[in-house]
Coordinates of N, CA and C in Angstrom, one line a residue:
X1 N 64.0 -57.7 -69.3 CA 63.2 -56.5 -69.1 C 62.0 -57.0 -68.2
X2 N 61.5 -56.1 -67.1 CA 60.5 -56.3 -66.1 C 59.1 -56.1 -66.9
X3 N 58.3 -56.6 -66.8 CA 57.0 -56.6 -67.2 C 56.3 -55.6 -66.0
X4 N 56.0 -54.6 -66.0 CA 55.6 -53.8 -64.6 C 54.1 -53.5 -65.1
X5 N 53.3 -54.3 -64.0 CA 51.7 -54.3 -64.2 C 51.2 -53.1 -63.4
X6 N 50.5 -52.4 -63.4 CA 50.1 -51.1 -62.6 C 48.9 -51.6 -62.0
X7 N 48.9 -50.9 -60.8 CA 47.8 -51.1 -59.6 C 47.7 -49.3 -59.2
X8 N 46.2 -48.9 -60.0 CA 45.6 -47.7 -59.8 C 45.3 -47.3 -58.7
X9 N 45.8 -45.9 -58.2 CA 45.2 -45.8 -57.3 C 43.7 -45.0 -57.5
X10 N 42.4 -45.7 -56.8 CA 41.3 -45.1 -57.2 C 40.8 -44.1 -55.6
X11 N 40.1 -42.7 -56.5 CA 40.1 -41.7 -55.6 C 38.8 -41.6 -55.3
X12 N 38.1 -42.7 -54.6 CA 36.3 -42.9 -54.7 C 36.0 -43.0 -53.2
X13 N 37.0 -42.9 -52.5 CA 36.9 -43.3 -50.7 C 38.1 -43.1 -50.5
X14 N 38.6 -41.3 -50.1 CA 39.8 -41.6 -49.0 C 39.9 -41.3 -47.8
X15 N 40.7 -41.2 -47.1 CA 41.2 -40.1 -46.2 C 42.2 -39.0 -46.2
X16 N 41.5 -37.9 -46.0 CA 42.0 -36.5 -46.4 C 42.1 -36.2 -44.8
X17 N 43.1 -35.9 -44.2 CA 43.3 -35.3 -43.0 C 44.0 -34.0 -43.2
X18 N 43.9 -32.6 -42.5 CA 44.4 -31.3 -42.5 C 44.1 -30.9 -40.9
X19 N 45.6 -31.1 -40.5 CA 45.6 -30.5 -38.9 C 45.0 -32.2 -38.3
X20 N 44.3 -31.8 -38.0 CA 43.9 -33.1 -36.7 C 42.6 -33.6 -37.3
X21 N 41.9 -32.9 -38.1 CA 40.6 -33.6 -38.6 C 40.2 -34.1 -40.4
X22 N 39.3 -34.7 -40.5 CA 38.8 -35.5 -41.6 C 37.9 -34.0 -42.5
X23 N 38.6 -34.3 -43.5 CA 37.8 -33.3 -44.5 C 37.6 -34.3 -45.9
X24 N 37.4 -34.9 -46.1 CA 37.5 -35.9 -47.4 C 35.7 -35.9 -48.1
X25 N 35.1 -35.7 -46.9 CA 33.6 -35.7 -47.1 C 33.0 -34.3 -47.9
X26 N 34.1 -33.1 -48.1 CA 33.6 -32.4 -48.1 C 34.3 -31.4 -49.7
X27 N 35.5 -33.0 -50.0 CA 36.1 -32.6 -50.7 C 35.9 -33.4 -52.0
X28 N 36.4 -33.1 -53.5 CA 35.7 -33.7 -54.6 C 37.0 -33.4 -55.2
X29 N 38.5 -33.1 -54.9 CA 39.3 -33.2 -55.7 C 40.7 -33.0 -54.5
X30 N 41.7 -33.8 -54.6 CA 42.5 -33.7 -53.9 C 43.8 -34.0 -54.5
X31 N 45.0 -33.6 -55.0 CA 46.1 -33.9 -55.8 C 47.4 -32.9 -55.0
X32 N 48.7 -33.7 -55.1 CA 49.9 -33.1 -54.8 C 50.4 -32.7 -56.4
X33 N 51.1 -31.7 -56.6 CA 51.1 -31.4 -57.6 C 52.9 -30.8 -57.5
X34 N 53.6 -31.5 -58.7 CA 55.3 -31.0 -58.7 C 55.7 -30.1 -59.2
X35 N 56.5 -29.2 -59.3 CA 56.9 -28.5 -60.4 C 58.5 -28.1 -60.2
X36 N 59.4 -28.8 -61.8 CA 60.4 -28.9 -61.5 C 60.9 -27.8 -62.5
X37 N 61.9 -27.2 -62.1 CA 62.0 -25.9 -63.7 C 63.2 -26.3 -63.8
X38 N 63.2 -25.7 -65.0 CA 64.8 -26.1 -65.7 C 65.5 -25.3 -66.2
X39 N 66.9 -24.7 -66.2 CA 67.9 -24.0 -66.6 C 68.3 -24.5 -67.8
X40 N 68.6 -23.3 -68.8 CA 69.1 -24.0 -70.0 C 70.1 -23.1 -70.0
X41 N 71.5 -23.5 -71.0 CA 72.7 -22.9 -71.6 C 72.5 -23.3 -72.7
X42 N 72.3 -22.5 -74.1 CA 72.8 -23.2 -75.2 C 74.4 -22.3 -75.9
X43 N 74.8 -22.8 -76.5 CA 76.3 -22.7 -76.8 C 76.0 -22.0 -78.5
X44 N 77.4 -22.1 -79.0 CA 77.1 -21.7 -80.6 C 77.3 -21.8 -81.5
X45 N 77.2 -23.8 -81.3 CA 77.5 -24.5 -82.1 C 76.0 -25.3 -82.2
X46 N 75.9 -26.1 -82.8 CA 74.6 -26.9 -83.2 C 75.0 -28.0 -82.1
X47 N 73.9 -28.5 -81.4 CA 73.9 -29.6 -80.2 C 74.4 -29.4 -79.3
X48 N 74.8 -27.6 -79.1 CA 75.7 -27.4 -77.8 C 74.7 -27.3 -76.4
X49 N 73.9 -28.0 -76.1 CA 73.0 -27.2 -75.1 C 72.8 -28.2 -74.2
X50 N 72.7 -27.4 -72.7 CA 72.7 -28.0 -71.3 C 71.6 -27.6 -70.8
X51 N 70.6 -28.9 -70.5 CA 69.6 -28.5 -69.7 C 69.8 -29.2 -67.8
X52 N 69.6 -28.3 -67.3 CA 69.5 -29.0 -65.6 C 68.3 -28.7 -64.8
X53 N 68.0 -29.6 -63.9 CA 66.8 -29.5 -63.5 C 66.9 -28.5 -62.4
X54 N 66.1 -27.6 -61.7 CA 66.5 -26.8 -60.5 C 65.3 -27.9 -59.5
X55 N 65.5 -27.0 -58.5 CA 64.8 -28.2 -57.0 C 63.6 -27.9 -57.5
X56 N 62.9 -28.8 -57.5 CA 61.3 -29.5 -57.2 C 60.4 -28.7 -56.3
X57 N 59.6 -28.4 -56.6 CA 58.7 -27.5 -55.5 C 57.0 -28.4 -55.7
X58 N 56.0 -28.3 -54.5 CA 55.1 -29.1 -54.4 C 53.9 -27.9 -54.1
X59 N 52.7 -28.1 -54.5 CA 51.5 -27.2 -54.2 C 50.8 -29.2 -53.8
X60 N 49.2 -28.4 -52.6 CA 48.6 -29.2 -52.8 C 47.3 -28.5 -53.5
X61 N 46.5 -29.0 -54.9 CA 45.3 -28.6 -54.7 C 44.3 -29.4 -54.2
X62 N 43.1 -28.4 -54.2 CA 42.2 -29.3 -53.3 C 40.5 -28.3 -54.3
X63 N 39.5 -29.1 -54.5 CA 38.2 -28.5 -54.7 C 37.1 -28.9 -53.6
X64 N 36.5 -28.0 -52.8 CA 35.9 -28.6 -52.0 C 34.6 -27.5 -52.2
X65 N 33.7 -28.1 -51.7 CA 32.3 -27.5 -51.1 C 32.0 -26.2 -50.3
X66 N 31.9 -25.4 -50.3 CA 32.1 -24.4 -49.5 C 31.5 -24.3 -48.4
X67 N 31.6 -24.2 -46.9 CA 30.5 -24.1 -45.9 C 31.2 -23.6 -45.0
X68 N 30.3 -22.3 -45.1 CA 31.2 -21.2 -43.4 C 29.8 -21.2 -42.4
X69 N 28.8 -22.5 -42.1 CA 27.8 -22.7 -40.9 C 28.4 -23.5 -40.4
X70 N 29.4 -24.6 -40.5 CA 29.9 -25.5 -39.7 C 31.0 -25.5 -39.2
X71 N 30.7 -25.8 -37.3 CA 32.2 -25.0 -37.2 C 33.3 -26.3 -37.6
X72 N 34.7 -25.7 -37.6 CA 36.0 -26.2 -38.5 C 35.4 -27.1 -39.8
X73 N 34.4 -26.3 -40.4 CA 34.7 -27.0 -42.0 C 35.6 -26.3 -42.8
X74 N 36.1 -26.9 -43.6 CA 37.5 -26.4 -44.6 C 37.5 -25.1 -45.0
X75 N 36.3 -24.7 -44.9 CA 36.2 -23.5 -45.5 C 36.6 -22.2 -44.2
X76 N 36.5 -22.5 -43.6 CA 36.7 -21.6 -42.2 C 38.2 -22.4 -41.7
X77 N 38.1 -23.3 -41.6 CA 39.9 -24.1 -41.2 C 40.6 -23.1 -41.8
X78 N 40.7 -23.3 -43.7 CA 41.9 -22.5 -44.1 C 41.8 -20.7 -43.9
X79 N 40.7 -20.1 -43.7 CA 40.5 -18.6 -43.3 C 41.1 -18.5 -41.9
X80 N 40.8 -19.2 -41.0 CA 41.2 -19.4 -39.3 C 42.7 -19.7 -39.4
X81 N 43.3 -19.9 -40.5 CA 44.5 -21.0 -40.3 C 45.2 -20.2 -41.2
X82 N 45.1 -18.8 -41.7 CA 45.9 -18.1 -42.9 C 47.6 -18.3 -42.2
X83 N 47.9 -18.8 -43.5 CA 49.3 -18.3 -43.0 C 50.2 -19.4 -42.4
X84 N 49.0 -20.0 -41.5 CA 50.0 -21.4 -41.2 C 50.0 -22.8 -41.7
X85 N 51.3 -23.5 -41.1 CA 51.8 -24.3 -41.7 C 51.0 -25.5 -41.0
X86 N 50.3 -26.7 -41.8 CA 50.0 -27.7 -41.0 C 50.0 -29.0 -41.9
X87 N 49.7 -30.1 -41.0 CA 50.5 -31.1 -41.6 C 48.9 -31.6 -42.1
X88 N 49.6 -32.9 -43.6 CA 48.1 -33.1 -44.7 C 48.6 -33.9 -45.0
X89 N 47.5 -35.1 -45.0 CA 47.5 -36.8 -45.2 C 46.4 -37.2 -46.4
X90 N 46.8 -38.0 -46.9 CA 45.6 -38.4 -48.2 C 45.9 -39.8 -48.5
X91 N 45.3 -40.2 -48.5 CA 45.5 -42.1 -48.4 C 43.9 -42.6 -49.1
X92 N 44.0 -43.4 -50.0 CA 43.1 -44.2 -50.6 C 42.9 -44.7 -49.8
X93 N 41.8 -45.1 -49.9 CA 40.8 -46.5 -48.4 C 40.8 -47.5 -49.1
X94 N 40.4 -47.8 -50.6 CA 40.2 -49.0 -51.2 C 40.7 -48.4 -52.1
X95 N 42.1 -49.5 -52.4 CA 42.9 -49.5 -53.2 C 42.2 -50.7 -54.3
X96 N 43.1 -50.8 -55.6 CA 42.1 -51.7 -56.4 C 42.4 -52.7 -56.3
X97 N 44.1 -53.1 -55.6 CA 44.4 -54.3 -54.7 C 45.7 -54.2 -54.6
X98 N 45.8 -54.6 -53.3 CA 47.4 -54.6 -52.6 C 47.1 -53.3 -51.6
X99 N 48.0 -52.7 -51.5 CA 48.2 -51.8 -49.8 C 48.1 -50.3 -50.3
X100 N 47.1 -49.8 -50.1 CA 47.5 -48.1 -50.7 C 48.5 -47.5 -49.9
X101 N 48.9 -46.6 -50.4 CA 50.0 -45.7 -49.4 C 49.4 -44.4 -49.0
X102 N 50.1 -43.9 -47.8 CA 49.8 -42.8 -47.3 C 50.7 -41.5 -47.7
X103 N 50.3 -40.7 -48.0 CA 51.2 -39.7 -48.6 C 51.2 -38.4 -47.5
X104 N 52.0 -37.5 -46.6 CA 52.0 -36.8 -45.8 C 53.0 -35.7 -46.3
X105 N 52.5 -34.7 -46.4 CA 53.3 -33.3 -46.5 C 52.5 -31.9 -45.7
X106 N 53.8 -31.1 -45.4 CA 53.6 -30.1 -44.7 C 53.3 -28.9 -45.4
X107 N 51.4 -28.3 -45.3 CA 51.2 -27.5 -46.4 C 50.9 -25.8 -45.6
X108 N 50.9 -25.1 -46.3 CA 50.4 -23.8 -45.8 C 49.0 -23.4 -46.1
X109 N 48.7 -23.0 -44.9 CA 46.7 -22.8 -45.3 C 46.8 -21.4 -45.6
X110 N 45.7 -21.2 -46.8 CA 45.5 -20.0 -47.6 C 43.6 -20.2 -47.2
X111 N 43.3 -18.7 -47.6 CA 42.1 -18.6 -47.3 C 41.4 -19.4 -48.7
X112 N 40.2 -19.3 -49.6 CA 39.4 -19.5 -50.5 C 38.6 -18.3 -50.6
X113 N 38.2 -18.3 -52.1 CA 36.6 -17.5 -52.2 C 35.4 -18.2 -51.7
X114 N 34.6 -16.9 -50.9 CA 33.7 -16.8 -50.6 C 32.8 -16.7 -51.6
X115 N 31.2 -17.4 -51.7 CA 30.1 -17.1 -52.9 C 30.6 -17.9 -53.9
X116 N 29.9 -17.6 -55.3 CA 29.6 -18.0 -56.1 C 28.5 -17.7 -57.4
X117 N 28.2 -18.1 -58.2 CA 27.2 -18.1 -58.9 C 26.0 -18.7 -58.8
X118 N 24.7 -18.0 -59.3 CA 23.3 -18.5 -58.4 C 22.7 -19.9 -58.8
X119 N 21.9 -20.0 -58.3 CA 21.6 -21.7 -58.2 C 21.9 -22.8 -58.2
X120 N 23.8 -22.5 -57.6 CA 24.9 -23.6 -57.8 C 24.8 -23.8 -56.6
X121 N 25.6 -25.1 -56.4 CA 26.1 -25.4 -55.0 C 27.5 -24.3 -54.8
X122 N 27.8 -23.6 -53.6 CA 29.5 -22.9 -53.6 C 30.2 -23.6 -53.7
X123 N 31.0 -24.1 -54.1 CA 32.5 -24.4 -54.3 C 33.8 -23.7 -54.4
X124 N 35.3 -24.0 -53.8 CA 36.1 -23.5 -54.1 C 37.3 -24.2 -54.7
X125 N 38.4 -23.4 -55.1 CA 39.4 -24.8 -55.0 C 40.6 -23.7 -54.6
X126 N 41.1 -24.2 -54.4 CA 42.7 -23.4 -53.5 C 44.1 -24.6 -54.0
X127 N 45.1 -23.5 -54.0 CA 46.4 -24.5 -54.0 C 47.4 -24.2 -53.1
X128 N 47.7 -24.7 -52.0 CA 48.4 -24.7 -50.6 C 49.5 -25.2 -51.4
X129 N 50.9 -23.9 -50.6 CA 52.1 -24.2 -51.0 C 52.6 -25.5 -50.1
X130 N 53.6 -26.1 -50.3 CA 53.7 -27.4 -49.7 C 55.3 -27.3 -49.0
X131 N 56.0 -27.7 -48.3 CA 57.4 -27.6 -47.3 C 57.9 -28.9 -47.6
X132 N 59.2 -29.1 -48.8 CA 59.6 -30.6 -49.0 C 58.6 -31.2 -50.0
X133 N 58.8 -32.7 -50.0 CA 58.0 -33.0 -51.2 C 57.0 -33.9 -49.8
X134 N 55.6 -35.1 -50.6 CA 55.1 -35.7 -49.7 C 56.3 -37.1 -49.7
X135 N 55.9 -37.5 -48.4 CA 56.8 -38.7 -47.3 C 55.7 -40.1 -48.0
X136 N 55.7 -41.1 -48.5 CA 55.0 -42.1 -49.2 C 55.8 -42.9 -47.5
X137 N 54.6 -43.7 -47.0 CA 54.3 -44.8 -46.3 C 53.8 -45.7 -46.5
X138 N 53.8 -46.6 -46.4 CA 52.6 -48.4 -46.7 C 52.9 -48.6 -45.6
X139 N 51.4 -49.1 -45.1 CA 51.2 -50.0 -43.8 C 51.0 -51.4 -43.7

């Protein structure tokens, strides 16, 4: 039996790309997220039952800062970009050792809420449907 030691990936410096530019500075949570559902048959006997998995479906979420003064910050990207499909990279910078990987999936930009509550910073979080699962790379 393999002894399998784990190498974290830590999320304290990455790169977040959406479309052609860097949003990572702007963001405080970034995760691909699965969801696999499952079909059941049970029968009408005791231990008769069949579970199968149906296809895999992918959201990305994301929590970021809100800012509609700067032009193409995230917050105006995904309002400017309703609807469409664009491509999204997320890669650790400092891995805790060895090679981080790059993870690339094709997501759909949804708008965010606008505002918030008073004497906060605005924040939003959104979860962009995703096309396929993400593509894992090492460089």
């Amino acid at each position: 039996m393999a002894n399998i030691v784990p190498v974290p990936i830590v999320l304290n410096d990455i790169v977040l790309i959406i479309g052609a530019d860097n949003y990572e500075a702007a963001v405080s949570k970034a995760e691909f997220v699965p969801t696999t559902p499952t079909v059941s048959f049970s029968g009408m006997t005791p231990g008769s039952m069949i579970q199968l998995a149906a296809t895999t479906s992918w959201v990305m979420n994301l929590d970021f800062a809100q800012d509609h003064a700067t032009a193409k910050s995230l917050s105006l990207y995904l309002l400017d970009n309703n609807g469409q499909n664009k491509s999204v990279t997320l890669k650790p910078k400092k891995p805790a050792s060895g090679t981080a990987p790059t993870y690339t999936i094709t997501a759909m930009m949804i708008p965010t809420t606008i505002g918030g509550a008073v004497d906060t910073i605005a924040a939003s979080s959104v979860t962009l449907p995703c096309s396929g699962q993400p593509v894992r790379t090492v460089a």
